Each structure stands twice: as C-alpha cells, then as structure tokens.
C-alpha cells in the first residue's frame, strides 16, 4: 500500500502484551485476511478503515463491501458474505461493535479465523472493553494471519498538532504553524471536532490558511467553548454548562455562535432519533460523518420525542432572541440550557 502523508503517531505500546502479529498505527493500515482495528479513538479508526477500503477499491473496482453489526448478528452471516460469488470478486467485510458482540458472532468469528476465505478481508472494529477478548486474543496470537491497527487516543497537543498538519498536507492545502496552533487550542478536547474544523477550512479556503482565517471561522476559542456549553447541557450537566457559558461570554464570545452550536447538535439528534441501522449506512443516508452518527446516538440516550420537540421549539425562540427579538440574549441562552439539561421536561 502506498505511503500516505500522515501524523507522526507514536508507535502502539499498550494495546497488547507479546502479540504475535504486526501492530500498526492508523495511517499504516494495509490489506490482510484479518484486520483488527482496536482502540478508543473513533476518528482514527474510521480513517484507517476508509483508507483500506479505498486502497482495495483502487486495486479492484469490483470489490464487494459489506457491513455487519456484531451486536445484532444473524447466524451464518459471516460465512455467507465471505463466500466467493460467481465472478470471484474480492470481498471487504466491515464488522462494527465487536466490543458488544453476540455469542453467535463470537463463536462464528473464532471458527472463521481457523480458515479465512480466499479473497476476503475481514475488518473487526473493537473500541475497548473485555467483551470479545477471546476473539482478540486469538487474532493477536496469529490465528488467521491478521494485523492489528491500534487507534489509541491522541492525548498530547503535539500529537493533535501533527494530526491537524497531516489533514492539510494530505489535501495539498498550505497552512501556517500559528493557524495549526490556534486550531489545536480551540478543539483540543475533541479530535472529531478538530478534524471537522480542518476539513471545513480545507473546503472553504482557496488561499493559505492563516491564524486570521481560523479566527474568522471559529473566533479563537469561542467556537470551542460554544460546543463545550452544548455538550455539557445535552449531557444533563446544568451547572457545568452555565459556568462554561459565562466564561465564554466573559472572554468575548457572541451569543449567536453559542446558539448555533446548540442548533448543530440538536438538528443532528433530531435526524437520528428513533432511526435504526449500521453507522455507515446512517451516515450515508443523512449526509453525516460516521463519528457524527455515533456522537448523536450517545447524546440521544434518555431523550423522548416530546422532549426533543420542546427543545427544538426552545432553540428557535432562543435563536430569535439572540438575533434581536429579545431584550436579554444571555438569559435566553441560560433558559435554553435549563430546558436541554432537563431533556425538554417541564420545570
């Protein structure tokens, strides 16, 4: 597989002990009969799986791609998808939620490792935890001739800086060091948000991206604070959301982008409320990134349709208020936070 510009990610060091298979960083993914994608960093895992798909598709456009949910697995599904078709096209089988796998999937996956199908590439996404450990141990012992792609959380700012730098380098877009520092400073708490910000700047900016560009789009840390307010409120942490809001406003944040951050998250939640399906399928159906689908599904836990509808109505009222229809935009946002932290329930 051709080398790609990528962040200088530290070599995996904690994923396993005495693994008998290659353990590679997310940007080193390559074809193998079994590809275990482990670790908690969803953004990196999605990148690795997408790169593998793109490479295999480039090698053979007839590649068949199938998605399986390990937690809602239908017995016999793996063998059926791995079996060659009449024309013997290569097959890529992407299995998600292996950390929540059913007993039937675990049994059949262990059996499959003993004799992987020719021309098939089985990708297993395991986000952490003890469920499926027997399967992981078997893969790491060398059964099936697999590799492991370790997608550990990027904790250091230098790692996130390198990640952001690689985003622009891969796209062939020039970016200044000060712009990268500003982006990492604004989105250091969420790699998915950092990635989305980089991609927006890459798509929208025709010239070199500078710190001024970043400030124009995200207002330094203001946009980041806005999303932090929304995240805390949606998680039900009223006091924390109010503290972050007041800090943001005291630092010069405008109420409008704060409400916009709420709108962005609530709209995505509304799209996905009550919808079932694989992450990749839902992402394609609603025009979202897979990480946005997973984030919204987590945010929706504990919500009702009535509560979500009330929050949408309150959001519209708050948006009008901060844009001139009300006398006190700060009070309007604080009221919105109260409604959202109660998940739309009456006070």
mmCIF file of C-alpha atoms in Angstrom:
data_model
loop_
_atom_site.group_PDB
_atom_site.id
_atom_site.type_symbol
_atom_site.label_atom_id
_atom_site.label_comp_id
_atom_site.label_asym_id
_atom_site.label_seq_id
_atom_site.Cartn_x
_atom_site.Cartn_y
_atom_site.Cartn_z
ATOM 1 C CA UNK A 1 0.000 0.000 0.000
ATOM 2 C CA UNK A 2 1.414 3.371 -0.978
ATOM 3 C CA UNK A 3 2.656 5.585 1.813
ATOM 4 C CA UNK A 4 0.353 8.467 2.708
ATOM 5 C CA UNK A 5 1.136 11.757 4.402
ATOM 6 C CA UNK A 6 0.067 11.332 7.982
ATOM 7 C CA UNK A 7 0.562 12.440 11.530
ATOM 8 C CA UNK A 8 3.697 11.212 13.268
ATOM 9 C CA UNK A 9 1.689 8.963 15.536
ATOM 10 C CA UNK A 10 3.586 7.249 18.301
ATOM 11 C CA UNK A 11 4.088 3.532 17.841
ATOM 12 C CA UNK A 12 1.480 1.437 19.651
ATOM 13 C CA UNK A 13 2.785 0.429 23.036
ATOM 14 C CA UNK A 14 -0.104 -0.587 25.296
ATOM 15 C CA UNK A 15 -2.543 -2.474 23.116
ATOM 16 C CA UNK A 16 -1.400 -5.970 23.995
ATOM 17 C CA UNK A 17 1.419 -7.909 25.533
ATOM 18 C CA UNK A 18 3.503 -10.279 23.426
ATOM 19 C CA UNK A 19 1.306 -10.009 20.337
ATOM 20 C CA UNK A 20 2.442 -12.310 17.539
ATOM 21 C CA UNK A 21 1.065 -10.128 14.741
ATOM 22 C CA UNK A 22 2.111 -6.701 13.413
ATOM 23 C CA UNK A 23 0.663 -3.817 15.415
ATOM 24 C CA UNK A 24 0.492 -0.695 13.295
ATOM 25 C CA UNK A 25 -0.621 2.917 13.622
ATOM 26 C CA UNK A 26 -3.825 4.048 11.908
ATOM 27 C CA UNK A 27 -2.068 5.504 8.859
ATOM 28 C CA UNK A 28 -0.077 2.281 8.287
ATOM 29 C CA UNK A 29 -3.132 0.137 7.511
ATOM 30 C CA UNK A 30 -2.644 -2.457 4.770
ATOM 31 C CA UNK A 31 -4.567 -5.451 3.409
ATOM 32 C CA UNK A 32 -4.609 -8.676 5.421
ATOM 33 C CA UNK A 33 -7.089 -11.561 5.747
ATOM 34 C CA UNK A 34 -7.991 -10.272 9.228
ATOM 35 C CA UNK A 35 -7.622 -6.618 10.234
ATOM 36 C CA UNK A 36 -8.326 -5.863 13.887
ATOM 37 C CA UNK A 37 -8.918 -2.137 14.414
ATOM 38 C CA UNK A 38 -8.679 -1.546 18.154
ATOM 39 C CA UNK A 39 -8.661 1.476 20.441
ATOM 40 C CA UNK A 40 -10.938 4.212 21.649
ATOM 41 C CA UNK A 41 -10.192 6.904 19.043
ATOM 42 C CA UNK A 42 -13.136 6.606 16.654
ATOM 43 C CA UNK A 43 -11.870 9.222 14.204
ATOM 44 C CA UNK A 44 -8.588 7.389 13.626
ATOM 45 C CA UNK A 45 -10.346 4.026 13.360
ATOM 46 C CA UNK A 46 -12.715 5.372 10.706
ATOM 47 C CA UNK A 47 -9.793 6.840 8.784
ATOM 48 C CA UNK A 48 -7.917 3.539 8.826
ATOM 49 C CA UNK A 49 -10.920 1.532 7.645
ATOM 50 C CA UNK A 50 -11.710 4.081 4.921
ATOM 51 C CA UNK A 51 -8.102 4.067 3.692
ATOM 52 C CA UNK A 52 -8.156 0.282 3.464
ATOM 53 C CA UNK A 53 -11.414 0.343 1.512
ATOM 54 C CA UNK A 54 -10.096 2.991 -0.878
ATOM 55 C CA UNK A 55 -6.899 1.041 -1.484
ATOM 56 C CA UNK A 56 -8.724 -2.222 -2.168
ATOM 57 C CA UNK A 57 -11.205 -0.423 -4.430
ATOM 58 C CA UNK A 58 -8.320 1.103 -6.372
ATOM 59 C CA UNK A 59 -6.754 -2.341 -6.781
ATOM 60 C CA UNK A 60 -10.024 -3.873 -7.962
ATOM 61 C CA UNK A 61 -13.119 -1.702 -8.630
ATOM 62 C CA UNK A 62 -15.320 -4.816 -8.408
ATOM 63 C CA UNK A 63 -14.666 -5.018 -4.648
ATOM 64 C CA UNK A 64 -17.798 -6.053 -2.723
ATOM 65 C CA UNK A 65 -18.195 -4.131 0.548
ATOM 66 C CA UNK A 66 -20.468 -5.451 3.301
ATOM 67 C CA UNK A 67 -21.234 -4.131 6.789
ATOM 68 C CA UNK A 68 -22.080 -6.273 9.794
ATOM 69 C CA UNK A 69 -23.183 -5.283 13.305
ATOM 70 C CA UNK A 70 -21.591 -7.714 15.766
ATOM 71 C CA UNK A 71 -24.172 -6.916 18.458
ATOM 72 C CA UNK A 72 -27.155 -7.775 16.222
ATOM 73 C CA UNK A 73 -25.520 -10.539 14.242
ATOM 74 C CA UNK A 74 -27.558 -13.031 12.223
ATOM 75 C CA UNK A 75 -26.122 -16.572 12.453
ATOM 76 C CA UNK A 76 -24.391 -17.611 9.236
ATOM 77 C CA UNK A 77 -23.991 -14.030 8.016
ATOM 78 C CA UNK A 78 -20.187 -14.023 8.115
ATOM 79 C CA UNK A 79 -19.752 -17.212 6.107
ATOM 80 C CA UNK A 80 -22.318 -16.064 3.561
ATOM 81 C CA UNK A 81 -20.644 -12.692 2.994
ATOM 82 C CA UNK A 82 -17.152 -14.195 2.849
ATOM 83 C CA UNK A 83 -18.089 -16.869 0.315
ATOM 84 C CA UNK A 84 -16.926 -16.098 -3.253
ATOM 85 C CA UNK A 85 -19.528 -15.089 -5.818
ATOM 86 C CA UNK A 86 -19.854 -16.413 -9.354
ATOM 87 C CA UNK A 87 -17.217 -13.975 -10.608
ATOM 88 C CA UNK A 88 -14.974 -14.311 -7.532
ATOM 89 C CA UNK A 89 -14.793 -10.582 -6.740
ATOM 90 C CA UNK A 90 -12.722 -9.583 -3.689
ATOM 91 C CA UNK A 91 -14.802 -9.008 -0.551
ATOM 92 C CA UNK A 92 -14.354 -6.471 2.240
ATOM 93 C CA UNK A 93 -16.427 -7.250 5.326
ATOM 94 C CA UNK A 94 -16.523 -4.464 7.914
ATOM 95 C CA UNK A 95 -17.724 -5.537 11.341
ATOM 96 C CA UNK A 96 -18.584 -2.838 13.894
ATOM 97 C CA UNK A 97 -19.369 -3.036 17.627
ATOM 98 C CA UNK A 98 -17.212 -6.111 18.217
ATOM 99 C CA UNK A 99 -16.879 -4.924 21.830
ATOM 100 C CA UNK A 100 -20.636 -5.682 22.148
ATOM 101 C CA UNK A 101 -20.691 -8.823 20.021
ATOM 102 C CA UNK A 102 -23.332 -11.520 20.375
ATOM 103 C CA UNK A 103 -22.425 -15.051 21.371
ATOM 104 C CA UNK A 104 -23.231 -16.330 17.885
ATOM 105 C CA UNK A 105 -20.898 -13.815 16.264
ATOM 106 C CA UNK A 106 -18.106 -14.658 18.691
ATOM 107 C CA UNK A 107 -18.416 -18.375 18.007
ATOM 108 C CA UNK A 108 -18.555 -17.995 14.230
ATOM 109 C CA UNK A 109 -15.748 -15.432 14.116
ATOM 110 C CA UNK A 110 -13.471 -17.756 16.090
ATOM 111 C CA UNK A 111 -14.322 -20.560 13.682
ATOM 112 C CA UNK A 112 -13.684 -18.277 10.691
ATOM 113 C CA UNK A 113 -10.186 -17.442 11.972
ATOM 114 C CA UNK A 114 -9.195 -21.075 11.545
ATOM 115 C CA UNK A 115 -9.833 -20.909 7.808
ATOM 116 C CA UNK A 116 -10.260 -17.371 6.380
ATOM 117 C CA UNK A 117 -11.849 -17.247 2.928
ATOM 118 C CA UNK A 118 -9.599 -16.571 -0.047
ATOM 119 C CA UNK A 119 -10.083 -13.086 -1.496
ATOM 120 C CA UNK A 120 -11.883 -11.824 1.605
ATOM 121 C CA UNK A 121 -10.722 -9.113 4.003
ATOM 122 C CA UNK A 122 -12.399 -9.138 7.408
ATOM 123 C CA UNK A 123 -12.140 -5.867 9.364
ATOM 124 C CA UNK A 124 -13.115 -6.068 13.027
ATOM 125 C CA UNK A 125 -13.676 -2.799 14.907
ATOM 126 C CA UNK A 126 -13.257 -3.191 18.670
ATOM 127 C CA UNK A 127 -13.496 0.036 20.688
ATOM 128 C CA UNK A 128 -12.368 -1.405 24.022
ATOM 129 C CA UNK A 129 -13.625 -3.432 26.948
ATOM 130 C CA UNK A 130 -13.465 -7.107 27.859
ATOM 131 C CA UNK A 131 -16.283 -8.374 25.639
ATOM 132 C CA UNK A 132 -14.808 -10.359 22.742
ATOM 133 C CA UNK A 133 -11.445 -10.787 24.482
ATOM 134 C CA UNK A 134 -11.235 -14.438 23.415
ATOM 135 C CA UNK A 135 -11.510 -13.353 19.785
ATOM 136 C CA UNK A 136 -8.914 -10.601 20.193
ATOM 137 C CA UNK A 137 -6.521 -12.972 21.902
ATOM 138 C CA UNK A 138 -6.891 -15.470 19.076
ATOM 139 C CA UNK A 139 -6.178 -12.804 16.444
ATOM 140 C CA UNK A 140 -3.204 -11.456 18.370
ATOM 141 C CA UNK A 141 -1.772 -14.944 18.731
ATOM 142 C CA UNK A 142 -1.516 -15.148 14.945
ATOM 143 C CA UNK A 143 -4.575 -17.262 14.154
ATOM 144 C CA UNK A 144 -5.911 -16.166 10.775
ATOM 145 C CA UNK A 145 -2.771 -14.320 9.705
ATOM 146 C CA UNK A 146 -4.050 -10.898 10.686
ATOM 147 C CA UNK A 147 -2.714 -7.494 11.675
ATOM 148 C CA UNK A 148 -3.818 -5.021 14.328
ATOM 149 C CA UNK A 149 -4.346 -1.309 13.737
ATOM 150 C CA UNK A 150 -4.078 0.433 17.091
ATOM 151 C CA UNK A 151 -6.127 3.640 17.280
ATOM 152 C CA UNK A 152 -5.253 4.923 20.721
ATOM 153 C CA UNK A 153 -6.465 8.297 21.949
ATOM 154 C CA UNK A 154 -4.253 11.239 20.991
ATOM 155 C CA UNK A 155 -3.670 12.878 24.364
ATOM 156 C CA UNK A 156 -0.747 15.221 23.728
ATOM 157 C CA UNK A 157 -1.165 18.543 21.944
ATOM 158 C CA UNK A 158 1.879 17.686 19.820
ATOM 159 C CA UNK A 159 0.076 14.580 18.540
ATOM 160 C CA UNK A 160 -3.028 16.611 17.740
ATOM 161 C CA UNK A 161 -0.879 19.268 16.035
ATOM 162 C CA UNK A 162 0.690 16.577 13.852
ATOM 163 C CA UNK A 163 -2.770 15.177 13.096
ATOM 164 C CA UNK A 164 -4.085 18.580 12.003
ATOM 165 C CA UNK A 165 -0.947 19.242 9.975
ATOM 166 C CA UNK A 166 -1.418 15.926 8.163
ATOM 167 C CA UNK A 167 -5.024 16.849 7.317
ATOM 168 C CA UNK A 168 -3.846 19.897 5.367
ATOM 169 C CA UNK A 169 -0.807 18.153 3.890
ATOM 170 C CA UNK A 170 -2.911 15.282 2.557
ATOM 171 C CA UNK A 171 -5.302 17.781 0.939
ATOM 172 C CA UNK A 172 -2.418 19.785 -0.564
ATOM 173 C CA UNK A 173 -3.509 22.903 1.323
ATOM 174 C CA UNK A 174 -0.983 25.312 2.826
ATOM 175 C CA UNK A 175 -1.433 26.232 6.482
ATOM 176 C CA UNK A 176 0.685 28.299 8.831
ATOM 177 C CA UNK A 177 2.061 26.990 12.117
ATOM 178 C CA UNK A 178 0.140 29.658 14.046
ATOM 179 C CA UNK A 179 -3.112 28.554 12.383
ATOM 180 C CA UNK A 180 -2.465 24.946 13.416
ATOM 181 C CA UNK A 181 -1.755 26.040 16.989
ATOM 182 C CA UNK A 182 -4.978 28.052 17.052
ATOM 183 C CA UNK A 183 -6.988 25.073 15.772
ATOM 184 C CA UNK A 184 -5.480 22.666 18.293
ATOM 185 C CA UNK A 185 -6.029 25.180 21.076
ATOM 186 C CA UNK A 186 -9.679 25.566 20.113
ATOM 187 C CA UNK A 187 -10.503 21.894 19.614
ATOM 188 C CA UNK A 188 -8.016 20.099 21.853
ATOM 189 C CA UNK A 189 -10.774 18.253 23.735
ATOM 190 C CA UNK A 190 -12.359 16.567 20.718
ATOM 191 C CA UNK A 191 -10.407 15.058 17.822
ATOM 192 C CA UNK A 192 -13.588 14.673 15.789
ATOM 193 C CA UNK A 193 -14.339 18.392 16.078
ATOM 194 C CA UNK A 194 -10.706 19.191 15.210
ATOM 195 C CA UNK A 195 -10.928 17.007 12.118
ATOM 196 C CA UNK A 196 -14.224 18.598 11.069
ATOM 197 C CA UNK A 197 -12.763 22.099 11.516
ATOM 198 C CA UNK A 198 -9.727 21.200 9.383
ATOM 199 C CA UNK A 199 -11.937 19.776 6.645
ATOM 200 C CA UNK A 200 -14.153 22.865 6.624
ATOM 201 C CA UNK A 201 -11.153 25.159 6.252
ATOM 202 C CA UNK A 202 -9.716 22.936 3.521
ATOM 203 C CA UNK A 203 -13.001 23.021 1.605
ATOM 204 C CA UNK A 204 -13.736 26.727 2.043
ATOM 205 C CA UNK A 205 -10.328 28.407 1.817
ATOM 206 C CA UNK A 206 -8.777 28.996 -1.584
ATOM 207 C CA UNK A 207 -5.561 30.553 -0.254
ATOM 208 C CA UNK A 208 -3.197 29.656 2.557
ATOM 209 C CA UNK A 209 -4.962 29.079 5.867
ATOM 210 C CA UNK A 210 -3.669 31.503 8.493
ATOM 211 C CA UNK A 211 -4.476 32.302 12.101
ATOM 212 C CA UNK A 212 -6.709 35.095 10.812
ATOM 213 C CA UNK A 213 -8.670 32.528 8.795
ATOM 214 C CA UNK A 214 -9.110 30.335 11.864
ATOM 215 C CA UNK A 215 -10.201 33.310 13.944
ATOM 216 C CA UNK A 216 -12.715 34.347 11.288
ATOM 217 C CA UNK A 217 -14.293 30.901 11.267
ATOM 218 C CA UNK A 218 -14.013 29.912 14.895
ATOM 219 C CA UNK A 219 -13.178 33.054 16.866
ATOM 220 C CA UNK A 220 -10.161 31.555 18.619
ATOM 221 C CA UNK A 221 -11.547 29.500 21.491
ATOM 222 C CA UNK A 222 -15.063 30.940 21.264
ATOM 223 C CA UNK A 223 -16.435 28.268 18.949
ATOM 224 C CA UNK A 224 -14.822 25.548 21.020
ATOM 225 C CA UNK A 225 -16.408 26.992 24.163
ATOM 226 C CA UNK A 226 -19.758 27.074 22.369
ATOM 227 C CA UNK A 227 -19.596 23.351 21.652
ATOM 228 C CA UNK A 228 -18.449 22.674 25.208
ATOM 229 C CA UNK A 229 -21.531 24.506 26.509
ATOM 230 C CA UNK A 230 -23.751 22.426 24.210
ATOM 231 C CA UNK A 231 -22.019 19.155 25.132
ATOM 232 C CA UNK A 232 -22.429 19.785 28.871
ATOM 233 C CA UNK A 233 -26.084 20.797 28.524
ATOM 234 C CA UNK A 234 -27.019 17.820 26.326
ATOM 235 C CA UNK A 235 -25.296 15.514 28.839
ATOM 236 C CA UNK A 236 -27.527 16.995 31.564
ATOM 237 C CA UNK A 237 -24.779 18.904 33.413
ATOM 238 C CA UNK A 238 -26.574 22.209 34.012
ATOM 239 C CA UNK A 239 -24.059 23.806 36.401
ATOM 240 C CA UNK A 240 -21.076 22.961 34.208
ATOM 241 C CA UNK A 241 -22.821 24.303 31.098
ATOM 242 C CA UNK A 242 -23.599 27.612 32.838
ATOM 243 C CA UNK A 243 -20.019 28.001 34.101
ATOM 244 C CA UNK A 244 -18.567 27.397 30.609
ATOM 245 C CA UNK A 245 -21.142 29.757 29.077
ATOM 246 C CA UNK A 246 -20.291 32.599 31.466
ATOM 247 C CA UNK A 247 -16.568 32.072 30.914
ATOM 248 C CA UNK A 248 -17.071 32.152 27.150
ATOM 249 C CA UNK A 249 -19.161 35.326 27.294
ATOM 250 C CA UNK A 250 -16.656 36.980 29.627
ATOM 251 C CA UNK A 251 -13.913 36.100 27.107
ATOM 252 C CA UNK A 252 -15.753 37.937 24.345
ATOM 253 C CA UNK A 253 -17.937 35.209 22.862
ATOM 254 C CA UNK A 254 -21.002 36.330 20.938
ATOM 255 C CA UNK A 255 -24.291 34.621 21.881
ATOM 256 C CA UNK A 256 -25.123 33.848 18.227
ATOM 257 C CA UNK A 257 -22.419 31.179 17.623
ATOM 258 C CA UNK A 258 -23.216 29.676 21.034
ATOM 259 C CA UNK A 259 -26.805 29.090 19.923
ATOM 260 C CA UNK A 260 -25.514 27.887 16.533
ATOM 261 C CA UNK A 261 -23.515 25.172 18.317
ATOM 262 C CA UNK A 262 -26.685 24.004 20.077
ATOM 263 C CA UNK A 263 -28.572 24.074 16.772
ATOM 264 C CA UNK A 264 -25.929 21.963 15.031
ATOM 265 C CA UNK A 265 -26.084 19.234 17.668
ATOM 266 C CA UNK A 266 -29.855 19.256 18.220
ATOM 267 C CA UNK A 267 -30.528 19.090 14.446
ATOM 268 C CA UNK A 268 -28.316 16.023 14.129
ATOM 269 C CA UNK A 269 -30.015 14.386 17.110
ATOM 270 C CA UNK A 270 -33.441 15.076 15.598
ATOM 271 C CA UNK A 271 -32.394 13.452 12.306
ATOM 272 C CA UNK A 272 -31.315 10.270 14.037
ATOM 273 C CA UNK A 273 -33.990 9.991 16.718
ATOM 274 C CA UNK A 274 -35.673 6.581 16.511
ATOM 275 C CA UNK A 275 -33.669 5.527 13.454
ATOM 276 C CA UNK A 276 -32.009 2.109 13.389
ATOM 277 C CA UNK A 277 -29.202 0.839 11.192
ATOM 278 C CA UNK A 278 -25.453 0.463 10.827
ATOM 279 C CA UNK A 279 -23.376 3.567 11.455
ATOM 280 C CA UNK A 280 -22.030 3.693 7.916
ATOM 281 C CA UNK A 281 -25.461 3.313 6.376
ATOM 282 C CA UNK A 282 -26.972 6.060 8.539
ATOM 283 C CA UNK A 283 -24.048 8.367 7.800
ATOM 284 C CA UNK A 284 -24.597 7.914 4.075
ATOM 285 C CA UNK A 285 -28.383 8.258 4.379
ATOM 286 C CA UNK A 286 -28.297 11.536 6.324
ATOM 287 C CA UNK A 287 -25.156 13.086 4.829
ATOM 288 C CA UNK A 288 -23.186 12.854 8.074
ATOM 289 C CA UNK A 289 -19.769 11.574 9.068
ATOM 290 C CA UNK A 290 -19.835 8.242 10.966
ATOM 291 C CA UNK A 291 -18.470 9.921 14.103
ATOM 292 C CA UNK A 292 -21.375 12.391 13.997
ATOM 293 C CA UNK A 293 -23.835 9.482 13.936
ATOM 294 C CA UNK A 294 -22.167 7.782 16.906
ATOM 295 C CA UNK A 295 -21.972 11.039 18.862
ATOM 296 C CA UNK A 296 -25.645 11.834 18.244
ATOM 297 C CA UNK A 297 -26.684 8.307 19.232
ATOM 298 C CA UNK A 298 -24.827 8.719 22.528
ATOM 299 C CA UNK A 299 -26.370 12.159 23.079
ATOM 300 C CA UNK A 300 -29.891 10.791 22.486
ATOM 301 C CA UNK A 301 -29.819 8.383 25.416
ATOM 302 C CA UNK A 302 -32.607 9.247 27.837
ATOM 303 C CA UNK A 303 -34.465 11.567 25.448
ATOM 304 C CA UNK A 304 -38.108 11.313 24.382
ATOM 305 C CA UNK A 305 -39.640 12.622 21.179
ATOM 306 C CA UNK A 306 -41.708 15.099 23.202
ATOM 307 C CA UNK A 307 -38.623 16.379 24.997
ATOM 308 C CA UNK A 308 -36.690 16.730 21.759
ATOM 309 C CA UNK A 309 -39.584 18.606 20.153
ATOM 310 C CA UNK A 310 -39.770 21.016 23.104
ATOM 311 C CA UNK A 311 -36.026 21.665 22.868
ATOM 312 C CA UNK A 312 -36.280 22.372 19.144
ATOM 313 C CA UNK A 313 -39.047 24.892 19.837
ATOM 314 C CA UNK A 314 -36.992 26.490 22.625
ATOM 315 C CA UNK A 315 -33.984 26.596 20.327
ATOM 316 C CA UNK A 316 -35.941 28.507 17.689
ATOM 317 C CA UNK A 317 -37.155 31.003 20.312
ATOM 318 C CA UNK A 318 -33.612 31.458 21.656
ATOM 319 C CA UNK A 319 -32.192 31.933 18.170
ATOM 320 C CA UNK A 320 -34.685 34.722 17.522
ATOM 321 C CA UNK A 321 -33.952 36.276 20.906
ATOM 322 C CA UNK A 322 -30.150 36.458 20.437
ATOM 323 C CA UNK A 323 -30.641 37.950 16.976
ATOM 324 C CA UNK A 324 -32.600 40.936 18.242
ATOM 325 C CA UNK A 325 -36.108 39.734 19.086
ATOM 326 C CA UNK A 326 -35.451 39.584 22.840
ATOM 327 C CA UNK A 327 -34.153 42.015 25.448
ATOM 328 C CA UNK A 328 -31.690 39.701 27.208
ATOM 329 C CA UNK A 329 -29.867 37.170 24.968
ATOM 330 C CA UNK A 330 -27.807 35.787 27.865
ATOM 331 C CA UNK A 331 -30.943 34.999 29.875
ATOM 332 C CA UNK A 332 -32.418 33.349 26.766
ATOM 333 C CA UNK A 333 -29.400 31.029 26.449
ATOM 334 C CA UNK A 334 -29.456 30.204 30.159
ATOM 335 C CA UNK A 335 -33.144 29.326 29.846
ATOM 336 C CA UNK A 336 -32.356 27.123 26.835
ATOM 337 C CA UNK A 337 -29.629 25.340 28.818
ATOM 338 C CA UNK A 338 -32.125 24.636 31.582
ATOM 339 C CA UNK A 339 -34.614 23.121 29.137
ATOM 340 C CA UNK A 340 -31.966 20.994 27.423
ATOM 341 C CA UNK A 341 -30.386 19.691 30.643
ATOM 342 C CA UNK A 342 -33.870 18.529 31.672
ATOM 343 C CA UNK A 343 -34.174 16.889 28.230
ATOM 344 C CA UNK A 344 -37.194 19.029 27.434
ATOM 345 C CA UNK A 345 -39.127 18.179 30.596
ATOM 346 C CA UNK A 346 -41.217 20.875 32.223
ATOM 347 C CA UNK A 347 -39.539 22.708 35.113
#
